[in-house]
Amino acid sequence: MSRRTLEDAEKRIAALKERGVPDSSLSRAKVFLYQARDAKQRGNMGLARASADSMRILIAKAEDDYAKAMERLKPYLASMRGKFQKVRADLSGLHQARLDSMMNIIDSLTAMSWLIAAEAQANVLDSMLPRLEFDQNRAEELRSRLPGTWVCTQKTTHAEDKSVNAVEKKVFSFDRDGKAKLVENKKGKSSPFLKEDWEFRSWGTWDLLGDTIHLFIERFACTRQQFEEYHKKNGKVWWEKKLHPTYDSTITDGSQDRWITFADLKKDFVRR
């Protein structure tokens, strides 16, 4: 048994793996390849030849199975793509985008002839279709109920320190054209050791994925950031003021994107 035999086997296994054949279908062939190489190095040529024979049989079977799979999968994937396109016509917005992202993966795998991997992804997407259709219907049901201004007000108090009194307010505005504006602020003594006075504003767009509101923030601004921290030393008490800079930033990386379920919006906010 020559080194070339082992190198050829290694290349054939690598080629199958590159085409998307799962490791589970190649694991036994790889074990016999390792045994053949190890036995050859130890001078046990009988075991090396036996392992190499088993290795060749398993690789040939994997190649034959792959060829048969290609014949079966090409029409199957074409059929599944037609099914996905039909469902896609009934979807919109984020639901259509989610289906498209999965279809793009399947198309990329198919273009590389990784049809086995493409089949696995197609089956995953197929199982997702009922949920996507349900979410689409749910989103359409909620879409007309969302536009308007929603306000959440939370008050902070302290059972032992009556001077603690801070109000945090969130105002979420959803326009019918898909625009969104968020104003969030807090002012007052939020703990025995901290006073806060800040406000942040966000602008962007909104859309629904099922019953979840997704907010895509394009601009984020801080109009004020003022804090006071309590200090006590050597019997002396004072509040240290800390002023942070304001800013107004364009957001392009999705770092300020947010989401909230419609149920949580109704629970925590009041529509004004």
Coordinates of C-alpha atoms in Angstrom, one line a residue:
M1 CA 0.0 0.0 0.0
S2 CA 1.6 3.3 -1.1
R3 CA 1.5 6.7 0.3
R4 CA -0.2 7.8 -2.9
T5 CA -3.2 5.5 -2.1
L6 CA -3.7 7.3 1.2
E7 CA -3.3 10.8 -0.3
D8 CA -5.8 9.9 -3.0
A9 CA -8.3 8.7 -0.4
E10 CA -7.8 11.8 1.6
K11 CA -8.5 14.0 -1.4
R12 CA -11.6 12.0 -2.3
I13 CA -13.0 12.4 1.2
A14 CA -12.2 16.2 1.2
A15 CA -13.9 16.5 -2.2
L16 CA -17.1 14.9 -0.9
K17 CA -17.0 17.1 2.2
E18 CA -16.7 20.2 0.0
R19 CA -19.8 19.1 -1.9
G20 CA -21.8 19.1 1.3
V21 CA -21.7 15.4 2.2
P22 CA -22.1 15.4 6.0
D23 CA -19.4 14.1 8.3
S24 CA -21.7 11.3 9.5
S25 CA -21.5 9.8 6.0
L26 CA -17.7 10.0 5.9
S27 CA -16.8 9.2 9.5
R28 CA -16.1 5.4 9.0
A29 CA -14.0 6.0 5.9
K30 CA -12.0 8.6 7.9
V31 CA -11.5 6.1 10.7
F32 CA -10.1 3.4 8.3
L33 CA -7.9 6.1 6.6
Y34 CA -6.4 6.9 10.0
Q35 CA -6.0 3.2 10.8
A36 CA -4.3 2.5 7.5
R37 CA -1.9 5.4 7.9
D38 CA -1.1 4.5 11.5
A39 CA -0.6 0.8 10.7
K40 CA 1.7 1.6 7.8
Q41 CA 3.9 3.8 10.0
R42 CA 4.2 1.0 12.5
G43 CA 5.0 -1.5 9.8
N44 CA 1.9 -3.6 10.2
M45 CA 1.2 -3.9 6.5
G46 CA -1.5 -6.5 6.9
L47 CA -3.7 -4.2 9.0
A48 CA -2.7 -1.3 6.7
R49 CA -3.9 -3.1 3.6
A50 CA -7.1 -4.3 5.3
S51 CA -7.9 -0.8 6.5
A52 CA -7.2 0.7 3.1
D53 CA -9.6 -1.9 1.4
S54 CA -12.4 -1.0 3.9
M55 CA -11.6 2.7 3.3
R56 CA -11.8 2.4 -0.5
I57 CA -15.2 0.6 -0.3
L58 CA -16.7 3.2 2.0
I59 CA -15.4 6.1 -0.1
A60 CA -16.8 4.5 -3.3
K61 CA -20.2 4.0 -1.6
A62 CA -20.2 7.6 -0.4
E63 CA -19.4 8.8 -3.9
D64 CA -22.2 6.5 -5.4
D65 CA -24.7 7.8 -2.8
Y66 CA -23.7 11.3 -3.6
A67 CA -24.2 10.8 -7.4
K68 CA -27.7 9.3 -6.7
A69 CA -28.5 12.1 -4.4
M70 CA -27.7 14.6 -7.1
E71 CA -30.1 13.0 -9.5
R72 CA -32.9 13.1 -6.9
L73 CA -32.2 16.5 -5.4
K74 CA -32.0 18.7 -8.5
P75 CA -35.7 18.3 -9.3
Y76 CA -36.7 18.2 -5.6
L77 CA -35.0 21.5 -4.9
A78 CA -36.5 23.0 -8.1
S79 CA -39.9 21.9 -6.8
M80 CA -39.4 23.3 -3.4
R81 CA -38.2 26.6 -4.8
G82 CA -41.5 26.9 -6.7
K83 CA -43.4 26.2 -3.5
F84 CA -41.4 28.9 -1.7
Q85 CA -42.0 31.4 -4.4
K86 CA -45.8 30.8 -4.3
V87 CA -45.8 31.4 -0.5
R88 CA -43.6 34.4 -1.0
A89 CA -46.3 36.1 -3.1
D90 CA -48.6 36.1 0.0
L91 CA -46.0 37.5 2.3
S92 CA -44.7 41.1 2.8
G93 CA -42.3 43.1 4.9
L94 CA -40.2 41.3 7.5
H95 CA -42.0 38.0 6.8
Q96 CA -41.0 38.1 3.1
A97 CA -37.5 39.2 4.1
R98 CA -37.1 36.2 6.5
L99 CA -38.2 33.8 3.7
D100 CA -35.8 35.5 1.2
S101 CA -32.9 35.2 3.6
M102 CA -33.4 31.4 3.8
M103 CA -34.0 31.1 0.1
N104 CA -30.7 32.9 -0.6
I105 CA -28.9 30.4 1.5
I106 CA -30.5 27.5 -0.4
D107 CA -29.7 29.2 -3.7
S108 CA -26.0 29.7 -2.7
L109 CA -25.7 26.1 -1.6
T110 CA -27.3 24.9 -4.8
A111 CA -25.0 27.1 -6.9
M112 CA -22.0 25.4 -5.2
S113 CA -23.6 21.9 -5.9
W114 CA -23.9 21.4 -2.1
L115 CA -27.3 19.9 -2.8
I116 CA -27.4 17.8 0.4
A117 CA -26.9 20.8 2.5
A118 CA -29.4 22.7 0.3
E119 CA -31.9 20.0 0.9
A120 CA -31.5 20.3 4.7
Q121 CA -32.0 24.1 4.6
A122 CA -35.0 23.6 2.2
N123 CA -36.6 21.2 4.7
V124 CA -36.0 23.7 7.5
L125 CA -37.7 26.5 5.5
D126 CA -40.6 24.2 4.6
S127 CA -41.2 23.6 8.3
M128 CA -41.2 27.4 8.8
L129 CA -43.9 28.2 6.2
P130 CA -47.0 27.7 8.4
R131 CA -45.5 30.0 11.1
L132 CA -44.5 32.6 8.5
E133 CA -48.1 32.6 7.2
F134 CA -49.6 32.8 10.7
D135 CA -47.2 35.7 11.6
Q136 CA -48.2 37.5 8.4
N137 CA -51.9 37.3 9.3
R138 CA -51.2 38.3 12.9
A139 CA -49.2 41.3 11.8
E140 CA -51.9 42.5 9.4
E141 CA -54.4 42.2 12.2
L142 CA -52.3 44.4 14.5
R143 CA -51.0 46.9 11.9
S144 CA -54.0 49.2 12.1
R145 CA -54.0 49.1 15.9
L146 CA -50.5 50.4 16.3
P147 CA -50.3 53.9 14.8
G148 CA -50.5 56.7 17.4
T149 CA -48.6 57.8 20.5
W150 CA -48.0 55.4 23.3
V151 CA -46.8 56.6 26.7
C152 CA -45.2 54.7 29.6
T153 CA -44.6 56.5 32.9
Q154 CA -42.7 54.9 35.8
K155 CA -42.1 56.4 39.1
T156 CA -39.3 55.5 41.4
T157 CA -39.7 55.9 45.2
H158 CA -38.0 54.5 48.3
A159 CA -39.7 53.1 51.3
E160 CA -37.1 54.4 53.8
D161 CA -36.0 57.6 52.0
K162 CA -39.0 59.7 51.1
S163 CA -36.8 62.2 49.2
V164 CA -36.3 59.5 46.5
N165 CA -38.7 60.5 43.7
A166 CA -37.9 60.2 40.0
V167 CA -40.1 59.9 37.0
E168 CA -39.1 58.0 33.9
K169 CA -41.2 58.6 30.8
K170 CA -41.2 56.8 27.4
V171 CA -43.2 58.2 24.4
F172 CA -43.3 56.0 21.4
S173 CA -44.9 57.5 18.2
F174 CA -45.8 55.2 15.3
D175 CA -47.0 56.8 12.1
R176 CA -49.1 55.1 9.5
D177 CA -46.4 55.6 6.9
G178 CA -44.0 53.4 8.9
K179 CA -42.1 56.2 10.5
A180 CA -41.3 56.0 14.3
K181 CA -40.0 58.5 16.9
L182 CA -39.1 57.6 20.5
V183 CA -38.5 60.0 23.3
E184 CA -37.2 58.6 26.6
N185 CA -36.3 60.7 29.7
K186 CA -35.9 60.5 33.4
K187 CA -35.7 63.2 36.0
G188 CA -35.4 63.2 39.8
K189 CA -33.7 61.5 42.7
S190 CA -33.7 57.8 41.7
S191 CA -31.9 56.5 44.8
P192 CA -30.5 57.8 48.0
F193 CA -27.2 58.3 46.3
L194 CA -28.1 59.4 42.7
K195 CA -30.0 62.1 40.9
E196 CA -30.7 61.8 37.2
D197 CA -31.8 64.2 34.4
W198 CA -31.4 62.8 30.9
E199 CA -33.3 62.5 27.6
F200 CA -32.7 60.4 24.5
R201 CA -34.5 60.7 21.2
S202 CA -34.6 58.2 18.4
W203 CA -36.0 58.3 14.8
G204 CA -36.5 55.5 12.3
T205 CA -39.0 53.1 11.0
W206 CA -41.2 50.4 12.4
D207 CA -42.6 47.1 11.1
L208 CA -44.3 44.0 12.5
L209 CA -43.1 40.4 12.5
G210 CA -46.0 38.5 13.8
D211 CA -47.0 40.3 17.1
T212 CA -43.5 41.8 17.6
I213 CA -42.8 45.4 16.7
H214 CA -39.3 45.9 15.3
L215 CA -37.8 49.4 15.4
F216 CA -35.1 50.3 12.9
I217 CA -33.3 53.3 14.3
E218 CA -31.6 55.6 11.8
R219 CA -30.9 58.6 14.1
F220 CA -30.1 58.7 17.8
A221 CA -29.7 61.8 19.9
C222 CA -29.0 62.7 23.5
T223 CA -30.4 66.1 24.4
R224 CA -29.2 66.1 28.0
Q225 CA -27.2 63.9 30.4
Q226 CA -26.8 65.3 33.9
F227 CA -26.2 63.3 37.1
E228 CA -25.4 64.0 40.7
E229 CA -23.7 61.5 43.0
Y230 CA -23.9 61.6 46.8
H231 CA -20.7 61.7 48.8
K232 CA -19.9 61.8 52.5
K233 CA -16.5 62.2 54.0
N234 CA -15.2 63.3 57.4
G235 CA -18.8 64.3 58.3
K236 CA -19.2 66.4 55.2
V237 CA -22.0 65.7 52.7
W238 CA -22.1 66.9 49.1
W239 CA -23.5 66.1 45.7
E240 CA -21.0 65.9 42.8
K241 CA -22.4 67.0 39.5
K242 CA -21.4 65.1 36.4
L243 CA -22.3 66.5 33.0
H244 CA -22.0 64.3 29.9
P245 CA -21.9 65.7 26.4
T246 CA -25.0 65.7 24.2
Y247 CA -24.9 64.3 20.6
D248 CA -26.9 63.6 17.5
S249 CA -25.8 60.6 15.5
T250 CA -26.7 58.9 12.3
I251 CA -27.0 55.2 12.8
T252 CA -26.1 52.8 10.0
D253 CA -25.1 49.6 11.8
G254 CA -28.3 48.6 13.5
S255 CA -26.8 49.1 16.9
Q256 CA -29.8 51.0 18.2
D257 CA -32.5 48.7 16.7
R258 CA -35.0 47.5 19.2
W259 CA -38.2 45.4 19.5
I260 CA -41.2 45.1 21.7
T261 CA -44.1 42.7 21.6
F262 CA -47.6 44.2 21.1
A263 CA -48.6 42.5 24.4
D264 CA -45.9 44.3 26.3
L265 CA -46.7 47.6 24.6
K266 CA -50.3 47.3 25.7
K267 CA -49.3 46.2 29.3
D268 CA -46.8 49.0 29.9
F269 CA -48.0 51.9 27.7
V270 CA -51.1 53.9 27.4
R271 CA -52.2 55.0 23.9
R272 CA -52.8 58.7 23.9

